[in-house]
Coordinates of C-alpha atoms and ligand atoms in Angstrom, one line a residue:
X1 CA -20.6 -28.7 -7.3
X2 CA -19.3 -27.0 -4.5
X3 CA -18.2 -23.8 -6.5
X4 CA -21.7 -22.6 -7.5
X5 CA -23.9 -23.6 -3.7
X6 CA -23.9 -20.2 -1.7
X7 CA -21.6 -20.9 1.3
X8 CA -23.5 -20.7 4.9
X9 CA -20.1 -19.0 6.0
X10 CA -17.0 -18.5 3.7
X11 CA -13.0 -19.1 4.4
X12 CA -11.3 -16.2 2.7
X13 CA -7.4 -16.7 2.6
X14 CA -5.6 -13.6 2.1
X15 CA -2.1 -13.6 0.9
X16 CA 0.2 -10.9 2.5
X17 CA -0.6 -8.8 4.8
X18 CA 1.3 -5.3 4.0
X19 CA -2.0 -2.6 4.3
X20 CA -4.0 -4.3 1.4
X21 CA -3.7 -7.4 2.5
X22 CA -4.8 -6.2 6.9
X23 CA -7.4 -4.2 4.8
X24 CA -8.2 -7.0 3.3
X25 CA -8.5 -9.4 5.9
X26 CA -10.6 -7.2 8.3
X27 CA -13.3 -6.3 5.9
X28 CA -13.9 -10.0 5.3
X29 CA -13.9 -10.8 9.3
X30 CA -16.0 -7.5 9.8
X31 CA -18.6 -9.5 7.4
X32 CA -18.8 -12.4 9.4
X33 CA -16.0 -15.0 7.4
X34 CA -13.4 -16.8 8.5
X35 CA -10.5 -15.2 7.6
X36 CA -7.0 -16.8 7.0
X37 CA -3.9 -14.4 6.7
X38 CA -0.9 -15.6 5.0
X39 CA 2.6 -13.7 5.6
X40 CA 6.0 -14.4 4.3
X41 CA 8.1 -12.9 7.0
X42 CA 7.9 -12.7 10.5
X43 CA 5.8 -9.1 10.9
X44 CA 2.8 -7.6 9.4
X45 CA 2.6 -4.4 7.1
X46 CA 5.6 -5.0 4.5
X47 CA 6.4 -1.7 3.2
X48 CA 3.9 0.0 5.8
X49 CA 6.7 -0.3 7.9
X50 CA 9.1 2.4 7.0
X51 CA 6.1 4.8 5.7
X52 CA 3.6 6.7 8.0
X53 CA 2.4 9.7 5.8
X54 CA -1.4 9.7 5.6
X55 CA -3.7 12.0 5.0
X56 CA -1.6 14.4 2.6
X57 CA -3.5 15.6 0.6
X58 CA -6.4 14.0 -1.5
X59 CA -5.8 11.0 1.0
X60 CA -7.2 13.2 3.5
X61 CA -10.8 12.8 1.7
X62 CA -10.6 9.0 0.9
X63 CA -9.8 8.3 4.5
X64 CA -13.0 10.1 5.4
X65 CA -14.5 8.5 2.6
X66 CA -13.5 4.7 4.3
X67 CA -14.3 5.9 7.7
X68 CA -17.7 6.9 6.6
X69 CA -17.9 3.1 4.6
X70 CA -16.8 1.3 7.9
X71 CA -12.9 1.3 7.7
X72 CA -13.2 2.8 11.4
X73 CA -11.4 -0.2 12.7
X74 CA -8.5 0.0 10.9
X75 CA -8.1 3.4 10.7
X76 CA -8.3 3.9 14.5
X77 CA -5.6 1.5 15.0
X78 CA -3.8 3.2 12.6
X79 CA -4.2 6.9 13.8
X80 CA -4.0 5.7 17.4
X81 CA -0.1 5.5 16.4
X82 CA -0.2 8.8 14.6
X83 CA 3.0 11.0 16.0
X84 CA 2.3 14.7 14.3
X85 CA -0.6 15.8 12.8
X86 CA -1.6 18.8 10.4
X87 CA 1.9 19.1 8.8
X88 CA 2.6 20.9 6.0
X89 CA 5.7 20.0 4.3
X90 CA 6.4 20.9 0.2
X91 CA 3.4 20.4 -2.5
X92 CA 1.9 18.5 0.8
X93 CA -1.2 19.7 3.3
X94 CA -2.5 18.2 6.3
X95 CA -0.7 15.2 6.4
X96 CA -0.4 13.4 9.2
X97 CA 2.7 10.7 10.2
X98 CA 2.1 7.3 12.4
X99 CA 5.0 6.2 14.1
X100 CA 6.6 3.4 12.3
X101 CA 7.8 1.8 15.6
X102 CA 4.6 1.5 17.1
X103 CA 2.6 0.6 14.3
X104 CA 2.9 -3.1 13.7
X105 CA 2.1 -4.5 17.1
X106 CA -1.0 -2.4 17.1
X107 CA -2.7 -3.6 14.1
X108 CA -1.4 -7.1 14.7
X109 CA -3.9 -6.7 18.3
X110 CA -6.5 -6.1 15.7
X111 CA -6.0 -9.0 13.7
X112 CA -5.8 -10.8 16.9
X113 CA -9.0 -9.0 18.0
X114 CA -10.9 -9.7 15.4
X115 CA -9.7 -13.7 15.6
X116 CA -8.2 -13.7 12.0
X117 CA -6.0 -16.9 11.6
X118 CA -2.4 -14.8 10.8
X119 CA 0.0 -17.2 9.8
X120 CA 3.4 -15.6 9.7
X121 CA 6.5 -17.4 8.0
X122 CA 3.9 -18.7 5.5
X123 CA 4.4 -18.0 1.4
X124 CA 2.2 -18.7 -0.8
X125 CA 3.5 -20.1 -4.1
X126 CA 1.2 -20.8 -5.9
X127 CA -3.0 -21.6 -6.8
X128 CA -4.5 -24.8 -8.0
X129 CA -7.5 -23.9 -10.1
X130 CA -10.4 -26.0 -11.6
X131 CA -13.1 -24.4 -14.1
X132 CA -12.1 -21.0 -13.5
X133 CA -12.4 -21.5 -9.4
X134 CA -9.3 -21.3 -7.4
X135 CA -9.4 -24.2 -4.9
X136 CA -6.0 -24.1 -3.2
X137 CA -3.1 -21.8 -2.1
X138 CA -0.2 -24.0 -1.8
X139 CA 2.1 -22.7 0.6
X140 CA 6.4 -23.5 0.4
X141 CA 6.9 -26.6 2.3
X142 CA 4.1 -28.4 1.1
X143 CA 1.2 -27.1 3.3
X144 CA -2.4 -26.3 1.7
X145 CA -5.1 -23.6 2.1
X146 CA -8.6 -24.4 0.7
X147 CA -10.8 -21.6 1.4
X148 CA -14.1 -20.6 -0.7
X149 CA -12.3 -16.9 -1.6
X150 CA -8.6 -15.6 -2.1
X151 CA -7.4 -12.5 -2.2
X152 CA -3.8 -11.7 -3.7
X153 CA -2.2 -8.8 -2.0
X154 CA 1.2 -9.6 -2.3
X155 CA 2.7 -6.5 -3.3
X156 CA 5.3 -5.6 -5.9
X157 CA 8.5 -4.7 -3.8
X158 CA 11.2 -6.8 -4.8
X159 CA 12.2 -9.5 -4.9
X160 CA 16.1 -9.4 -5.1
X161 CA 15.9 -10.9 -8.9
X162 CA 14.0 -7.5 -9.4
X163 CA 16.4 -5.4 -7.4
X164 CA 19.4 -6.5 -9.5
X165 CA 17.1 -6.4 -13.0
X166 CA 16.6 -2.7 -12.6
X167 CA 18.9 -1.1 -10.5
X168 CA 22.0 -2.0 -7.5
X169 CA 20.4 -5.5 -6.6
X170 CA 19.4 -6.3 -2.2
X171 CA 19.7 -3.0 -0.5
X172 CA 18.4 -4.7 2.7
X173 CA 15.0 -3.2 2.8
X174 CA 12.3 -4.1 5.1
X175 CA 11.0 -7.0 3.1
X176 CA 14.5 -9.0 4.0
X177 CA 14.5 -11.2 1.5
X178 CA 17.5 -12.8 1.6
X179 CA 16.0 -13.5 4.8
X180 CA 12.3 -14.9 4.3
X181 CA 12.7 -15.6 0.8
X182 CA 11.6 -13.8 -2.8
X183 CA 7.6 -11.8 -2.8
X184 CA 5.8 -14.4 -4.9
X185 CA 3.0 -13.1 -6.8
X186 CA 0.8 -16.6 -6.6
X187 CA -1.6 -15.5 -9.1
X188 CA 1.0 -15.6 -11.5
X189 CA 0.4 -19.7 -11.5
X190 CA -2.6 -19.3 -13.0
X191 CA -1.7 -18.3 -15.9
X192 CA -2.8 -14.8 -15.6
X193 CA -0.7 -12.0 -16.8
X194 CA 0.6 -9.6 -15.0
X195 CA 3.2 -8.3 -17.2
X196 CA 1.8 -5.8 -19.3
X197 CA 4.3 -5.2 -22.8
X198 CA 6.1 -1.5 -21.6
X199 CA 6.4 -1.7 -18.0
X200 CA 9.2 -0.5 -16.5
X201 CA 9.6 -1.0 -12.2
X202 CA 10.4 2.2 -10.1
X203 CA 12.7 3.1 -7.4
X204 CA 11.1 3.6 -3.4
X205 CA 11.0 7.5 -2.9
X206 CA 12.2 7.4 0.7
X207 CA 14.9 6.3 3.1
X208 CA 15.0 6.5 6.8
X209 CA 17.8 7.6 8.9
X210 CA 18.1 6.9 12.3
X211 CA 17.2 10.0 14.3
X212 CA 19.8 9.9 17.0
X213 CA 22.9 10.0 14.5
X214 CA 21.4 13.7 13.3
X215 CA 23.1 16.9 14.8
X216 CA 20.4 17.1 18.3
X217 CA 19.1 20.3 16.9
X218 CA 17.9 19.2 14.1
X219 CA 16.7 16.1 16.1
X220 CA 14.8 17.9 18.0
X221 CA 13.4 20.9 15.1
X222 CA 12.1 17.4 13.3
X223 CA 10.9 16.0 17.0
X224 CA 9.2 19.2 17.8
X225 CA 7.5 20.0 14.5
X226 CA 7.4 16.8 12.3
X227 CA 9.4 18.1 9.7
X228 CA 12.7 19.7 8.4
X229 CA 13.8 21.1 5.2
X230 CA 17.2 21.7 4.8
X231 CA 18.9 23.7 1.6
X232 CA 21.4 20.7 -0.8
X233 CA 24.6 22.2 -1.0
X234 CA 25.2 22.2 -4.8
X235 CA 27.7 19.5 -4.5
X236 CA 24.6 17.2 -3.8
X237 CA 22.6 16.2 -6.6
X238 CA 19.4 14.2 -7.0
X239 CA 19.8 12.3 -9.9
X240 CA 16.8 10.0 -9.3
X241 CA 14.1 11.3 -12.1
X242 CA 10.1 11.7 -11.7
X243 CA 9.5 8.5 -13.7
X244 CA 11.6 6.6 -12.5
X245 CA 10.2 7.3 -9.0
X246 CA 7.3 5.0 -7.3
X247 CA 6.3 8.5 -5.8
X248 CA 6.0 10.8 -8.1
X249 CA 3.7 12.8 -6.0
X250 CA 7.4 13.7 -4.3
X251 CA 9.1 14.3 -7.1
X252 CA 8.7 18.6 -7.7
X253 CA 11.8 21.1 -7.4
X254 CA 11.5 21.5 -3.5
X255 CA 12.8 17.3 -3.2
X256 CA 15.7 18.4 -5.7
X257 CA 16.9 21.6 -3.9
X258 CA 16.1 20.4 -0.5
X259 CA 16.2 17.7 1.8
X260 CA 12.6 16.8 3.1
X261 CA 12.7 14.8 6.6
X262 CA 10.1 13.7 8.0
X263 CA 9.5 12.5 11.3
X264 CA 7.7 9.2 11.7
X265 CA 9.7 7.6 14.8
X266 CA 12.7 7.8 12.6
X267 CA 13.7 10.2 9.8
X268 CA 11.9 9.8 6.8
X269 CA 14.4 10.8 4.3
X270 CA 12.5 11.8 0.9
X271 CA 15.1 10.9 -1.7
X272 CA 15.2 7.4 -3.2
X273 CA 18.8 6.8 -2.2
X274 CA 22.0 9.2 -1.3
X275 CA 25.6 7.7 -1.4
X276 CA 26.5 8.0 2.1
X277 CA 29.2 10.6 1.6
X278 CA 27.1 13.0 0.1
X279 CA 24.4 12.4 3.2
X280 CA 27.0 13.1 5.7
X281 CA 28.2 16.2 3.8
X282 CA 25.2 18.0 4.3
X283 CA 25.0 20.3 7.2
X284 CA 23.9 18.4 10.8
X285 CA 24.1 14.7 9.0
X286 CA 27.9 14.3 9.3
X287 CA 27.1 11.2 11.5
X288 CA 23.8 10.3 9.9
X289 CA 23.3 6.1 9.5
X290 CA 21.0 4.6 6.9
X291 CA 18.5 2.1 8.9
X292 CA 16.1 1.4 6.1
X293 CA 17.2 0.0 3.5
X294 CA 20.8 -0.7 5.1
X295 CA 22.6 0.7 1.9
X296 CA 20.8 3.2 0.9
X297 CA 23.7 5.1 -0.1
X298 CA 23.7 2.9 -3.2
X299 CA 19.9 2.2 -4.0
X300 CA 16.6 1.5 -3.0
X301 CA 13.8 -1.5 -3.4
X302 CA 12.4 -1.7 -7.3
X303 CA 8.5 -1.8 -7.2
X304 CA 6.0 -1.9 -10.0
X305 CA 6.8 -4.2 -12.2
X306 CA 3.2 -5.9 -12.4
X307 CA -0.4 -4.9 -13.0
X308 CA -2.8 -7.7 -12.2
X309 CA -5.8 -7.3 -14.6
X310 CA -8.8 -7.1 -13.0
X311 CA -12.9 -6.0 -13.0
X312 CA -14.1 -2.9 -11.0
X313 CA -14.9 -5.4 -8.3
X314 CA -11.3 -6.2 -7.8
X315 CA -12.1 -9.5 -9.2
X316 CA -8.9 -11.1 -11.5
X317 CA -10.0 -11.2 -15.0
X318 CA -10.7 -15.1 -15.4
X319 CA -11.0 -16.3 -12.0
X320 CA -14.0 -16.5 -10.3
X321 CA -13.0 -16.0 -6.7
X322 CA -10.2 -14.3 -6.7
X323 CA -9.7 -10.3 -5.9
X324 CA -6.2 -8.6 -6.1
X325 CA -5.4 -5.6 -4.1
X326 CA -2.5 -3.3 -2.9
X327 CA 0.2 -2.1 -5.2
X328 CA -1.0 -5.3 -7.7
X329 CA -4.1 -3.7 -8.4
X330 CA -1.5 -1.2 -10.9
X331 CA 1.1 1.1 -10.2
X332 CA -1.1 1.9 -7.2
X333 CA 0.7 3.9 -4.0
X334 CA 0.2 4.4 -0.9
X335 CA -1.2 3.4 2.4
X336 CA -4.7 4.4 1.8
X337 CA -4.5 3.4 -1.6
X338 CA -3.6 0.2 -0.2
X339 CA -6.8 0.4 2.7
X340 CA -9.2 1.4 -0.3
X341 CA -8.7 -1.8 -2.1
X342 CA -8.4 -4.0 0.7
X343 CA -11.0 -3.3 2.2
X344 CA -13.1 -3.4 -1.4
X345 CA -11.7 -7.2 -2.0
X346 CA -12.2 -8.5 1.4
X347 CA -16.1 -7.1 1.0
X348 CA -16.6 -8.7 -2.2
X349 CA -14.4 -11.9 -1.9
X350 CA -17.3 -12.7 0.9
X351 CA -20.2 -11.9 -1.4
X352 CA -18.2 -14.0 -3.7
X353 CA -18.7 -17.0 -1.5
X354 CA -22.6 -16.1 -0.9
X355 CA -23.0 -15.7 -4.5
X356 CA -23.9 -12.1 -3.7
X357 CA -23.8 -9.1 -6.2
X358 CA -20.0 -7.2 -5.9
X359 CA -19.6 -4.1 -4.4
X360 CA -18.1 -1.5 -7.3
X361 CA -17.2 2.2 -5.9
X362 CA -19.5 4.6 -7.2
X363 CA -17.4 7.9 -9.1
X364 CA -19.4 9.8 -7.1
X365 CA -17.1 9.4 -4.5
X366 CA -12.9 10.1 -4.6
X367 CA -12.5 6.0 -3.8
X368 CA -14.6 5.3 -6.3
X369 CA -13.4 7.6 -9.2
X370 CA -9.9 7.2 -8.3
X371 CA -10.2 3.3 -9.4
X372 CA -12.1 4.5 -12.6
X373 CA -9.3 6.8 -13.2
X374 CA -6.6 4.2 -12.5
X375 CA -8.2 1.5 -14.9
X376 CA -9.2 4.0 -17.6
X377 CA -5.7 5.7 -17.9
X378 CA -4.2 2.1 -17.8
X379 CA -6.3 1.3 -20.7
X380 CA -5.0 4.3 -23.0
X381 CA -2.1 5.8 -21.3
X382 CA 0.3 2.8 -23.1
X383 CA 3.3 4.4 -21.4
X384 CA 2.5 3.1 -18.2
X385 CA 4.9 5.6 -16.3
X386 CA 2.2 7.5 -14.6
X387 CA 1.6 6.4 -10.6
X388 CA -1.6 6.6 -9.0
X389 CA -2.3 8.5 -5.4
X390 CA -5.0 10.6 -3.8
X391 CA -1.8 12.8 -2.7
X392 CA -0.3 14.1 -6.1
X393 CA 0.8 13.7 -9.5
X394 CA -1.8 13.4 -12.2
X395 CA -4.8 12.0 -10.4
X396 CA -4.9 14.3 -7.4
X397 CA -4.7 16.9 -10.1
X398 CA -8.3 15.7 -11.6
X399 CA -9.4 15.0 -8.3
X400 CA -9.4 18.7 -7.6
X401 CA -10.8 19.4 -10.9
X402 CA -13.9 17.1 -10.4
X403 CA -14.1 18.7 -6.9
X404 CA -14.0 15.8 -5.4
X405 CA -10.9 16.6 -3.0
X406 CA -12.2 18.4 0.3
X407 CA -11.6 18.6 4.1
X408 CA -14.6 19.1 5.1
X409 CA -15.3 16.0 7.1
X410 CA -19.2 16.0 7.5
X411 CA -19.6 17.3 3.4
X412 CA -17.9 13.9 2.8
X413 CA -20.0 11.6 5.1
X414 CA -22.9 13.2 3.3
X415 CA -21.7 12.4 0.1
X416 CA -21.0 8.8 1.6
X417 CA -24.5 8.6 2.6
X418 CA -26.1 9.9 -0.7
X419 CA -24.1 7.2 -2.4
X420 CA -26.0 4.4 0.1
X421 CA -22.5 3.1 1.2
X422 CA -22.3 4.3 5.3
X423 CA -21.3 1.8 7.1
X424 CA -21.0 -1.2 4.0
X425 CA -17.3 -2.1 5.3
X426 CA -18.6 -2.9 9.0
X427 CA -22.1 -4.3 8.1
X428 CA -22.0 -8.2 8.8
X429 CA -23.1 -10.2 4.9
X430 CA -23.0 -13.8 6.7
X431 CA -26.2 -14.5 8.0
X432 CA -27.9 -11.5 7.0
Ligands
FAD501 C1 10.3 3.1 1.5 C2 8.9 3.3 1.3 C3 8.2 4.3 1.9 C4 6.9 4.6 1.8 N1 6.3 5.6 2.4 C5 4.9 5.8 2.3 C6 4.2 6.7 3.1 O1 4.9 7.5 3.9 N2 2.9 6.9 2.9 C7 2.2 6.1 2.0 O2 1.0 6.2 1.9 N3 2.8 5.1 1.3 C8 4.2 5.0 1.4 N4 4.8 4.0 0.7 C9 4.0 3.1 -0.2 C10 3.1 2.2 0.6 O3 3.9 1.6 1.6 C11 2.7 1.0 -0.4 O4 2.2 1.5 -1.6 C12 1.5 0.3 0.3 O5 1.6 0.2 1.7 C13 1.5 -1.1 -0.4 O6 0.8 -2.0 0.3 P1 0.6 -3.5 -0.2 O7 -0.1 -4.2 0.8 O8 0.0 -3.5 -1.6 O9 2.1 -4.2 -0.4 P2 3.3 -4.4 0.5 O10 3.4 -3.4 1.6 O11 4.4 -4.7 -0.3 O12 2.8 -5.8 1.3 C14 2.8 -7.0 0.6 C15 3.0 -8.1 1.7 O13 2.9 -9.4 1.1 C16 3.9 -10.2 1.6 N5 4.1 -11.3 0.6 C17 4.7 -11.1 -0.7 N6 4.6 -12.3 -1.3 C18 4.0 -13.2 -0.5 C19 3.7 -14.6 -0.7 N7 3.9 -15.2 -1.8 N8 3.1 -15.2 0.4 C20 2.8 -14.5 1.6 N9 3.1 -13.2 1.7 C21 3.7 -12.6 0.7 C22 5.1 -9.3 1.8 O14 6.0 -9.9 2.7 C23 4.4 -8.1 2.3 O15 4.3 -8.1 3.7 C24 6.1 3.7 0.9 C25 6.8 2.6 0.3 C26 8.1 2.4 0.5 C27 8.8 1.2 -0.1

């Protein structure tokens, strides 16, 4: 039987390749497989593409936690784009902002780099599965992937269906579905479920402007210093509410009274969506144009409207061989948040294929007890209108209390080390 043999080298396929899915992909090349990425559209990143905050916060320490595991790769491409650094903007420390326009081609080199087999234009509809083993990704126009290990990472933006369910329907985000056609969550065919009884989707927290149609000081305050807060007249109101935000972390007085811009190549815009008249009738945005999602005066893409159940190994509960990660893994946000699992499912859906023991996170370290805290408060929290980041909201608060959050870079790679994990995302499993 082919499913139970230890593979000499393994094909993971990894479907989607927004952060979890790069993540993904590179800590399964770094261990010496062969690596297939699938993609829908025609670039890499999905909703990395109009974000760019890193390092606010708590998700200052887990991406010194990564680094110190191996993530080194990945996170140097990513900071090699990184525009402003140190920022401080409301509820928010240290962050730092990647350039959104630079961003894609650079981590597509590393894909390229590291000779992973990116398909672009390629969904995934589906899995065949025998005995609890996924053999095949079946892809739209008839095309199969066998491969010893899959990895679904296909997000939880949209699709349109979603859109128009909960809210305005296509605002034209990124993903451009009308274009490449609706996100398919393929581990839905296998009968798993990924719609847990009380879920309600969220709203994206953030729009981007296009920087040029600001007033030029204002331009250049955000250019200069990487951030603007400007007073809301009180004929603008915010009537987007905490819970019904995918970033909660955003979601205190300071984004109600004032508009937060940040600069990440465009304006980062941090309200979920602003009828255009009331954008242009604040001061210095009288000619201000929405560039993502193109009618963002009306609404914003609907996210979180599936959990994929799975082990502490990222491992779907009744599949052998296949890991979720990303926004899947549960109302999970953010581009570390993404990293973390990706790179944890791309480890073990190797070991997978040498019949190797999984990697879990120890708590002992912020990655670790932030996918504790996530699956714990999943299990009794029934409301499920909590969201998960290192940067705010109700885990960064426990973070801090655990003393796990820090800045001090060389107390974490201790604390790495002590945990026996430096280096685990780089070392090579095939052949070892
Ligand atoms: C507007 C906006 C702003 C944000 N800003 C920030 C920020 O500043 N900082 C931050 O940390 N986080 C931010 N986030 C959140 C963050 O981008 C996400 O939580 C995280 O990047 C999700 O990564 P993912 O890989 O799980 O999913 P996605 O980014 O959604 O990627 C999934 C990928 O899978 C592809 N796909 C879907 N279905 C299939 C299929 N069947 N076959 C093949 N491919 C498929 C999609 O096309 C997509 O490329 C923002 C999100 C949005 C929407």
């Amino acid at each position: 039987m082919r499913h139970i043999r230890s593979i000499a080298r393994p094909h993971v396929v990894v479907i989607g390749a927004g952060w979890a899915g790069c993540a993904a992909a590179v800590s399964a090349a770094a261990a010496g497989a062969r690596v297939t990425l699938l993609e829908r559209t025609d670039m890499i990143l999905g909703t990395g593409l109009v974000g760019g905050i890193i390092k606010n916060n708590g998700r200052f320490t887990a991406l010194e936690e990564l680094r110190a595991m191996g993530a080194d790769l990945l996170l140097g491409a990513m900071e090699s784009c990184v525009l402003h650094e140190g920022i401080s903007f409301p509820g928010h420390k240290h962050a730092s902002l990647y350039d959104v326009t630079r961003i894609e081609p650079t981590i597509r080199e590393l894909i390229a780099a590291m000779d992973i087999d990116l398909r672009l234009r390629s969904t995934c509809i589906g899995f065949t599965q025998e005995a609890g083993w996924v053999t095949r990704a079946h892809l739209q126009y008839g095309e199969v992937v066998e491969g010893h290990a899959y990895i679904d990472a296909t997000g939880t933006a949209g699709p349109a269906a979603n859109c128009r369910t909960h809210r305005s329907g296509c605002v034209m985000c990124v993903l451009r579905c009308p274009t490449f056609g609706p996100r398919i969550s393929p581990t839905r065919s296998t009968g798993v479920n990924e719609a847990p009884a009380g879920l309600t989707a969220a709203t994206s927290g953030s729009v981007e402007v296009l920087k040029e149609s600001l007033a030029s000081d204002i331009a250049s305050e955000l250019q200069a210093l990487g951030h603007v807060e400007i007073p809301l007249p009180k004929t603008v109101q915010i009537d987007v509410l905490p819970h019904e935000k995918s970033c909660q972390q955003y979601s205190s007085k300071a984004f109600y009274d004032n508009l937060v811009v940040l600069h990440n190549g465009a304006a980062k815009v941090m309200v979920s969506y602003l009828p255009l008249e009331l954008l242009r009738s604040i001061p210095g945005l009288a000619k201000a144009k929405y560039i993502d999602p193109y009618s963002a005066g009306i609404g914003n893409s609907v996210r979180f409207n599936l959990i994929t159940p799975h082990d502490k190994a990222l491992r779907v509960i009744g599949l052998n061989n296949l890991f979720c990660a990303g926004e899947k893994v549960g109302l999970v946000v953010g581009h570390t948040e993404a990293i973390l699992t990706g790179m944890l499912a791309g480890h073990n859906a190797v070991r997978v294929g040498l019949r190797a023991e999984l990697l879990q996170l120890p708590t002992s370290l912020m990655c670790g007890d932030f996918l504790e805290y996530v699956a714990n408060d999943l299990k009794e929290n029934r409301s499920l209108q909590n969201k998960y980041t290192f940067s705010g909201s109700v885990y960064f608060q426990h973070a801090v209390k655990q003393g796990l959050y820090t800045v001090d870079i060389a107390a974490i790679q201790t604390r790495v080390k002590e945990s026996g994990l430096t280096g685990i995302f780089r070392s090579r499993l095939v052949g070892s």
